[in-house]
């Protein structure tokens, strides 16, 4: 058994399963993938339902996702998770794409059917569940600011918020052009009679805009989807003057557990949460796609908590 498998290990079933009690039938594909906690999250659930299957990490170079998925299909895998940077490539490699993956423009889950690869996305629905669990509110009722709307995670979360019909969506990015492109794509979701038209409900700001502070006063939920905060020494991606006591602040980063953004938000009295819940719920929803009707959430929660504590130690 290895911590990380490569495409060479897929040469034969015998090679892949050498030294293991159970056959590998699920995998997370990424590059790098060694840090992924998906195996800990899913293996506990697989054991709980008595599936007799193993979940592995698979390092896949860019450009080789389609070939890797074909090989996993041939080896009779049930499905796969897709992580950075392969979520777009996996979508392109699929034979069929479900609604959520189409809207989000990326796939984080693959389900192998008899003769096709189905691409799905649980990041968006997982985010909605995470926000509800953390803050007991519904995304659709909120005025939301997505910081980092140019990246893959930011685009997926913003698309989900738009799809939910949130009260207002403010897209913030360092390079404003990328946020403007996203806004153009999402604007049909905001063309309702409810407020004064898309201009008021969908806005774009550059991270260094002097108007950001005033705008943030009209926001309920701030989400960081940038990578700023991954290192302990990172600053906050958002000027602290934007943070106010009425804010809910969600950082998609879960390691470290408390980024500078979350510390500064707590200090002004805002409610905060980190990306642990998103990781948990996107995983639980993937599991249910592979094993309909089964979602051993509490087992996954306990196992993920333990894995996170270990990775932070
Ligand atoms: P992904 O892999 O999710 O596509 P990424 O390239 O790591 O993303 O970037 C994620 C987001 O973090 C982007 O919105 C990026 O802003 P730009 O589009 O302007 O590049 C943002 N980001 C990364 N580093 C940043 C920094 N130092 N300050 C502000 N934003 C940053």
GROMACS .gro file of C-alpha atoms and ligand atoms in nm:
model
  344
    1UNK     CA    1   0.000   0.000   0.000
    2UNK     CA    2   0.130   0.343  -0.093
    3UNK     CA    3   0.040   0.693   0.026
    4UNK     CA    4   0.037   0.813  -0.334
    5UNK     CA    5  -0.005   0.602  -0.649
    6UNK     CA    6   0.102   0.702  -1.001
    7UNK     CA    7  -0.026   0.608  -1.347
    8UNK     CA    8   0.237   0.330  -1.363
    9UNK     CA    9   0.063   0.161  -1.071
   10UNK     CA   10  -0.249   0.121  -1.285
   11UNK     CA   11  -0.072  -0.126  -1.514
   12UNK     CA   12  -0.262  -0.417  -1.362
   13UNK     CA   13  -0.511  -0.491  -1.085
   14UNK     CA   14  -0.257  -0.721  -0.922
   15UNK     CA   15   0.008  -0.447  -0.907
   16UNK     CA   16  -0.239  -0.190  -0.778
   17UNK     CA   17  -0.368  -0.407  -0.497
   18UNK     CA   18  -0.043  -0.573  -0.395
   19UNK     CA   19  -0.017  -0.595  -0.017
   20UNK     CA   20  -0.373  -0.474   0.045
   21UNK     CA   21  -0.665  -0.661   0.187
   22UNK     CA   22  -0.920  -0.476  -0.025
   23UNK     CA   23  -0.918  -0.369  -0.391
   24UNK     CA   24  -0.881   0.003  -0.473
   25UNK     CA   25  -1.212   0.112  -0.623
   26UNK     CA   26  -1.213   0.487  -0.556
   27UNK     CA   27  -0.941   0.750  -0.596
   28UNK     CA   28  -0.870   1.120  -0.570
   29UNK     CA   29  -0.684   1.259  -0.873
   30UNK     CA   30  -0.472   1.569  -0.835
   31UNK     CA   31  -0.125   1.719  -0.867
   32UNK     CA   32   0.011   1.745  -0.607
   33UNK     CA   33  -0.221   1.506  -0.426
   34UNK     CA   34  -0.013   1.386  -0.130
   35UNK     CA   35  -0.177   1.637   0.107
   36UNK     CA   36  -0.535   1.534   0.019
   37UNK     CA   37  -0.746   1.425   0.316
   38UNK     CA   38  -1.008   1.262   0.095
   39UNK     CA   39  -0.877   0.907   0.160
   40UNK     CA   40  -0.920   0.948   0.537
   41UNK     CA   41  -1.265   1.102   0.488
   42UNK     CA   42  -1.391   0.833   0.251
   43UNK     CA   43  -1.215   0.524   0.383
   44UNK     CA   44  -1.392   0.556   0.718
   45UNK     CA   45  -1.725   0.576   0.534
   46UNK     CA   46  -1.639   0.281   0.308
   47UNK     CA   47  -1.550   0.073   0.614
   48UNK     CA   48  -1.866   0.183   0.793
   49UNK     CA   49  -2.093   0.056   0.514
   50UNK     CA   50  -1.885  -0.262   0.474
   51UNK     CA   51  -1.801  -0.195   0.109
   52UNK     CA   52  -1.475  -0.395   0.112
   53UNK     CA   53  -1.315  -0.125  -0.105
   54UNK     CA   54  -1.010   0.097  -0.077
   55UNK     CA   55  -0.978   0.470  -0.158
   56UNK     CA   56  -0.639   0.585  -0.292
   57UNK     CA   57  -0.454   0.903  -0.390
   58UNK     CA   58  -0.350   0.914  -0.755
   59UNK     CA   59  -0.092   1.165  -0.879
   60UNK     CA   60  -0.186   1.261  -1.236
   61UNK     CA   61   0.013   1.508  -1.449
   62UNK     CA   62  -0.174   1.778  -1.639
   63UNK     CA   63  -0.296   1.654  -1.976
   64UNK     CA   64  -0.336   1.295  -1.855
   65UNK     CA   65  -0.666   1.311  -1.670
   66UNK     CA   66  -0.877   1.161  -1.952
   67UNK     CA   67  -0.638   0.865  -1.988
   68UNK     CA   68  -0.628   0.811  -1.613
   69UNK     CA   69  -1.008   0.809  -1.589
   70UNK     CA   70  -1.035   0.562  -1.878
   71UNK     CA   71  -0.790   0.333  -1.704
   72UNK     CA   72  -0.976   0.351  -1.372
   73UNK     CA   73  -1.297   0.270  -1.557
   74UNK     CA   74  -1.132  -0.035  -1.717
   75UNK     CA   75  -1.014  -0.144  -1.372
   76UNK     CA   76  -1.373  -0.140  -1.253
   77UNK     CA   77  -1.348   0.161  -1.021
   78UNK     CA   78  -1.675   0.296  -0.879
   79UNK     CA   79  -1.576   0.658  -0.924
   80UNK     CA   80  -1.326   0.930  -0.835
   81UNK     CA   81  -1.281   1.270  -0.679
   82UNK     CA   82  -1.098   1.538  -0.871
   83UNK     CA   83  -0.893   1.805  -0.700
   84UNK     CA   84  -0.674   2.097  -0.807
   85UNK     CA   85  -0.572   2.154  -1.085
   86UNK     CA   86  -0.776   1.892  -1.273
   87UNK     CA   87  -1.138   1.999  -1.220
   88UNK     CA   88  -1.167   2.155  -1.567
   89UNK     CA   89  -0.981   1.876  -1.744
   90UNK     CA   90  -1.205   1.616  -1.580
   91UNK     CA   91  -1.514   1.796  -1.704
   92UNK     CA   92  -1.379   1.788  -2.059
   93UNK     CA   93  -1.297   1.417  -2.027
   94UNK     CA   94  -1.648   1.311  -1.923
   95UNK     CA   95  -1.905   1.146  -2.149
   96UNK     CA   96  -2.189   1.315  -1.968
   97UNK     CA   97  -2.205   1.620  -1.739
   98UNK     CA   98  -2.471   1.677  -1.474
   99UNK     CA   99  -2.643   2.010  -1.404
  100UNK     CA  100  -2.430   2.129  -1.112
  101UNK     CA  101  -2.102   2.056  -1.294
  102UNK     CA  102  -2.227   2.244  -1.600
  103UNK     CA  103  -2.323   2.550  -1.397
  104UNK     CA  104  -1.999   2.546  -1.199
  105UNK     CA  105  -1.789   2.479  -1.509
  106UNK     CA  106  -1.584   2.214  -1.329
  107UNK     CA  107  -1.610   1.859  -1.193
  108UNK     CA  108  -1.499   1.734  -0.851
  109UNK     CA  109  -1.670   1.393  -0.871
  110UNK     CA  110  -1.676   1.120  -1.135
  111UNK     CA  111  -1.916   0.828  -1.140
  112UNK     CA  112  -1.838   0.533  -1.367
  113UNK     CA  113  -2.145   0.378  -1.522
  114UNK     CA  114  -2.140   0.066  -1.739
  115UNK     CA  115  -2.031   0.250  -2.050
  116UNK     CA  116  -1.975   0.613  -1.959
  117UNK     CA  117  -1.799   0.855  -1.729
  118UNK     CA  118  -2.038   1.095  -1.561
  119UNK     CA  119  -1.899   1.429  -1.430
  120UNK     CA  120  -2.063   1.584  -1.125
  121UNK     CA  121  -1.987   1.863  -0.882
  122UNK     CA  122  -2.058   1.862  -0.509
  123UNK     CA  123  -1.851   2.172  -0.423
  124UNK     CA  124  -2.144   2.410  -0.476
  125UNK     CA  125  -2.412   2.208  -0.295
  126UNK     CA  126  -2.153   2.122  -0.025
  127UNK     CA  127  -2.089   2.492   0.026
  128UNK     CA  128  -2.461   2.561   0.078
  129UNK     CA  129  -2.480   2.283   0.340
  130UNK     CA  130  -2.160   2.410   0.509
  131UNK     CA  131  -2.290   2.766   0.543
  132UNK     CA  132  -2.615   2.637   0.685
  133UNK     CA  133  -2.437   2.421   0.939
  134UNK     CA  134  -2.193   2.692   1.046
  135UNK     CA  135  -2.422   2.993   1.063
  136UNK     CA  136  -2.779   2.851   1.053
  137UNK     CA  137  -2.865   3.067   0.751
  138UNK     CA  138  -2.949   2.996   0.389
  139UNK     CA  139  -2.724   3.123   0.111
  140UNK     CA  140  -3.030   3.240  -0.082
  141UNK     CA  141  -3.119   3.492   0.192
  142UNK     CA  142  -2.777   3.657   0.204
  143UNK     CA  143  -2.582   3.946   0.054
  144UNK     CA  144  -2.254   3.776  -0.031
  145UNK     CA  145  -1.901   3.891  -0.111
  146UNK     CA  146  -1.668   3.638  -0.278
  147UNK     CA  147  -1.303   3.737  -0.238
  148UNK     CA  148  -1.093   3.563  -0.503
  149UNK     CA  149  -1.358   3.536  -0.771
  150UNK     CA  150  -1.091   3.472  -1.036
  151UNK     CA  151  -0.988   3.127  -0.913
  152UNK     CA  152  -1.157   2.791  -0.964
  153UNK     CA  153  -1.296   2.770  -0.610
  154UNK     CA  154  -1.422   3.128  -0.617
  155UNK     CA  155  -1.596   3.079  -0.949
  156UNK     CA  156  -1.768   2.761  -0.833
  157UNK     CA  157  -1.890   2.918  -0.508
  158UNK     CA  158  -2.003   3.237  -0.681
  159UNK     CA  159  -2.191   3.034  -0.943
  160UNK     CA  160  -2.365   2.836  -0.669
  161UNK     CA  161  -2.463   3.155  -0.483
  162UNK     CA  162  -2.604   3.299  -0.806
  163UNK     CA  163  -2.790   2.978  -0.877
  164UNK     CA  164  -2.942   2.982  -0.529
  165UNK     CA  165  -3.076   3.330  -0.604
  166UNK     CA  166  -2.884   3.504  -0.325
  167UNK     CA  167  -2.995   3.858  -0.240
  168UNK     CA  168  -2.677   4.015  -0.372
  169UNK     CA  169  -2.341   3.893  -0.502
  170UNK     CA  170  -2.026   4.104  -0.493
  171UNK     CA  171  -1.729   3.958  -0.680
  172UNK     CA  172  -1.389   4.080  -0.561
  173UNK     CA  173  -1.062   3.993  -0.726
  174UNK     CA  174  -0.705   4.120  -0.752
  175UNK     CA  175  -0.727   4.109  -1.133
  176UNK     CA  176  -1.067   4.261  -1.187
  177UNK     CA  177  -1.098   4.140  -1.549
  178UNK     CA  178  -1.149   3.779  -1.436
  179UNK     CA  179  -1.426   3.882  -1.196
  180UNK     CA  180  -1.591   4.082  -1.474
  181UNK     CA  181  -1.591   3.778  -1.702
  182UNK     CA  182  -1.754   3.573  -1.428
  183UNK     CA  183  -2.014   3.844  -1.366
  184UNK     CA  184  -2.105   3.844  -1.735
  185UNK     CA  185  -2.161   3.468  -1.713
  186UNK     CA  186  -2.371   3.490  -1.396
  187UNK     CA  187  -2.575   3.799  -1.479
  188UNK     CA  188  -2.875   3.604  -1.620
  189UNK     CA  189  -2.934   3.469  -1.266
  190UNK     CA  190  -2.994   3.825  -1.140
  191UNK     CA  191  -3.232   3.954  -1.402
  192UNK     CA  192  -3.540   3.947  -1.183
  193UNK     CA  193  -3.794   4.212  -1.098
  194UNK     CA  194  -3.720   4.173  -0.728
  195UNK     CA  195  -3.470   4.456  -0.690
  196UNK     CA  196  -3.349   4.724  -0.926
  197UNK     CA  197  -3.201   4.483  -1.180
  198UNK     CA  198  -2.865   4.306  -1.206
  199UNK     CA  199  -2.670   4.630  -1.156
  200UNK     CA  200  -2.764   4.642  -0.787
  201UNK     CA  201  -2.757   4.271  -0.712
  202UNK     CA  202  -2.437   4.177  -0.895
  203UNK     CA  203  -2.125   4.389  -0.858
  204UNK     CA  204  -1.752   4.362  -0.927
  205UNK     CA  205  -1.467   4.524  -0.736
  206UNK     CA  206  -1.092   4.513  -0.753
  207UNK     CA  207  -0.930   4.412  -0.422
  208UNK     CA  208  -0.767   4.755  -0.398
  209UNK     CA  209  -1.080   4.954  -0.478
  210UNK     CA  210  -1.132   5.248  -0.237
  211UNK     CA  211  -1.509   5.172  -0.252
  212UNK     CA  212  -1.471   4.823  -0.109
  213UNK     CA  213  -1.508   4.939   0.250
  214UNK     CA  214  -1.843   5.110   0.195
  215UNK     CA  215  -1.967   4.815  -0.012
  216UNK     CA  216  -1.875   4.565   0.257
  217UNK     CA  217  -2.111   4.744   0.498
  218UNK     CA  218  -2.397   4.615   0.280
  219UNK     CA  219  -2.280   4.253   0.296
  220UNK     CA  220  -2.384   3.966   0.528
  221UNK     CA  221  -2.142   3.687   0.430
  222UNK     CA  222  -1.778   3.729   0.323
  223UNK     CA  223  -1.602   3.424   0.174
  224UNK     CA  224  -1.230   3.394   0.112
  225UNK     CA  225  -1.157   3.168  -0.184
  226UNK     CA  226  -0.803   3.297  -0.251
  227UNK     CA  227  -0.500   3.097  -0.149
  228UNK     CA  228  -0.390   3.385   0.077
  229UNK     CA  229  -0.382   3.241   0.428
  230UNK     CA  230  -0.248   2.897   0.346
  231UNK     CA  231   0.084   2.992   0.502
  232UNK     CA  232   0.088   3.092   0.870
  233UNK     CA  233   0.272   3.413   0.778
  234UNK     CA  234   0.021   3.522   0.510
  235UNK     CA  235  -0.165   3.849   0.556
  236UNK     CA  236  -0.543   3.873   0.528
  237UNK     CA  237  -0.662   3.899   0.166
  238UNK     CA  238  -0.910   4.170   0.267
  239UNK     CA  239  -0.832   4.508   0.433
  240UNK     CA  240  -0.931   4.480   0.800
  241UNK     CA  241  -1.129   4.806   0.770
  242UNK     CA  242  -1.384   4.610   0.563
  243UNK     CA  243  -1.472   4.380   0.854
  244UNK     CA  244  -1.769   4.459   1.076
  245UNK     CA  245  -1.941   4.291   1.372
  246UNK     CA  246  -2.252   4.192   1.175
  247UNK     CA  247  -2.048   3.989   0.922
  248UNK     CA  248  -2.039   3.614   0.881
  249UNK     CA  249  -1.690   3.532   0.755
  250UNK     CA  250  -1.610   3.196   0.593
  251UNK     CA  251  -1.257   3.105   0.487
  252UNK     CA  252  -1.239   2.808   0.247
  253UNK     CA  253  -0.891   2.741   0.388
  254UNK     CA  254  -0.905   2.477   0.665
  255UNK     CA  255  -0.536   2.439   0.736
  256UNK     CA  256  -0.439   2.653   0.925
  257UNK     CA  257  -0.768   2.645   1.114
  258UNK     CA  258  -0.759   3.016   1.184
  259UNK     CA  259  -0.622   3.237   0.909
  260UNK     CA  260  -0.535   3.601   0.961
  261UNK     CA  261  -0.869   3.692   0.801
  262UNK     CA  262  -1.061   3.484   1.055
  263UNK     CA  263  -0.858   3.625   1.346
  264UNK     CA  264  -0.920   3.983   1.237
  265UNK     CA  265  -1.289   3.912   1.178
  266UNK     CA  266  -1.325   3.755   1.525
  267UNK     CA  267  -1.154   4.054   1.679
  268UNK     CA  268  -1.422   4.290   1.545
  269UNK     CA  269  -1.696   4.058   1.672
  270UNK     CA  270  -1.790   3.885   1.344
  271UNK     CA  271  -1.888   3.515   1.340
  272UNK     CA  272  -1.630   3.302   1.161
  273UNK     CA  273  -1.581   2.949   1.027
  274UNK     CA  274  -1.313   2.771   0.828
  275UNK     CA  275  -1.334   2.538   0.526
  276UNK     CA  276  -1.355   2.216   0.726
  277UNK     CA  277  -1.731   2.200   0.680
  278UNK     CA  278  -1.702   2.250   0.302
  279UNK     CA  279  -1.450   1.967   0.284
  280UNK     CA  280  -1.683   1.745   0.486
  281UNK     CA  281  -2.002   1.815   0.294
  282UNK     CA  282  -1.858   1.803  -0.058
  283UNK     CA  283  -1.716   1.463   0.041
  284UNK     CA  284  -2.039   1.337   0.196
  285UNK     CA  285  -2.233   1.437  -0.116
  286UNK     CA  286  -1.979   1.262  -0.344
  287UNK     CA  287  -2.011   0.948  -0.134
  288UNK     CA  288  -2.385   0.952  -0.173
  289UNK     CA  289  -2.349   0.976  -0.551
  290UNK     CA  290  -2.136   0.660  -0.553
  291UNK     CA  291  -2.352   0.482  -0.292
  292UNK     CA  292  -2.707   0.613  -0.330
  293UNK     CA  293  -2.896   0.649  -0.004
  294UNK     CA  294  -2.580   0.615   0.208
  295UNK     CA  295  -2.415   0.910   0.379
  296UNK     CA  296  -2.235   0.812   0.699
  297UNK     CA  297  -2.185   1.176   0.790
  298UNK     CA  298  -2.087   1.137   1.156
  299UNK     CA  299  -1.822   0.875   1.073
  300UNK     CA  300  -1.682   1.106   0.806
  301UNK     CA  301  -1.686   1.401   1.046
  302UNK     CA  302  -1.495   1.214   1.316
  303UNK     CA  303  -1.240   1.074   1.074
  304UNK     CA  304  -1.182   1.408   0.904
  305UNK     CA  305  -1.136   1.585   1.237
  306UNK     CA  306  -0.874   1.330   1.341
  307UNK     CA  307  -0.694   1.357   1.004
  308UNK     CA  308  -0.690   1.734   1.025
  309UNK     CA  309  -0.557   1.735   1.380
  310UNK     CA  310  -0.282   1.496   1.271
  311UNK     CA  311  -0.190   1.709   0.968
  312UNK     CA  312  -0.173   2.022   1.185
  313UNK     CA  313   0.041   1.854   1.455
  314LIG     P1  314  -0.731   2.816  -0.868
  314LIG     O1  315  -0.628   2.709  -0.859
  314LIG     O2  316  -0.843   2.804  -0.767
  314LIG     O3  317  -0.784   2.842  -1.005
  314LIG     P2  318  -0.535   3.031  -0.807
  314LIG     O4  319  -0.468   3.060  -0.934
  314LIG     O5  320  -0.458   2.975  -0.694
  314LIG     O6  321  -0.666   2.949  -0.825
  314LIG     O7  322  -0.602   3.168  -0.758
  314LIG     C1  323  -0.712   3.168  -0.671
  314LIG     C2  324  -0.757   3.308  -0.643
  314LIG     O8  325  -0.667   3.363  -0.547
  314LIG     C3  326  -0.757   3.404  -0.762
  314LIG     O9  327  -0.875   3.478  -0.754
  314LIG     C4  328  -0.634   3.490  -0.740
  314LIG    O10  329  -0.647   3.623  -0.787
  314LIG     P3  330  -0.607   3.661  -0.940
  314LIG    O11  331  -0.719   3.609  -1.025
  314LIG    O12  332  -0.596   3.807  -0.941
  314LIG    O13  333  -0.477   3.590  -0.967
  314LIG     C5  334  -0.631   3.494  -0.587
  314LIG     N1  335  -0.499   3.524  -0.536
  314LIG     C6  336  -0.390   3.444  -0.537
  314LIG     N2  337  -0.287   3.505  -0.476
  314LIG     C7  338  -0.332   3.626  -0.434
  314LIG     C8  339  -0.274   3.737  -0.365
  314LIG     N3  340  -0.147   3.733  -0.322
  314LIG     N4  341  -0.351   3.843  -0.338
  314LIG     C9  342  -0.480   3.847  -0.379
  314LIG     N5  343  -0.541   3.749  -0.446
  314LIG    C10  344  -0.469   3.640  -0.473
   0.00000   0.00000   0.00000
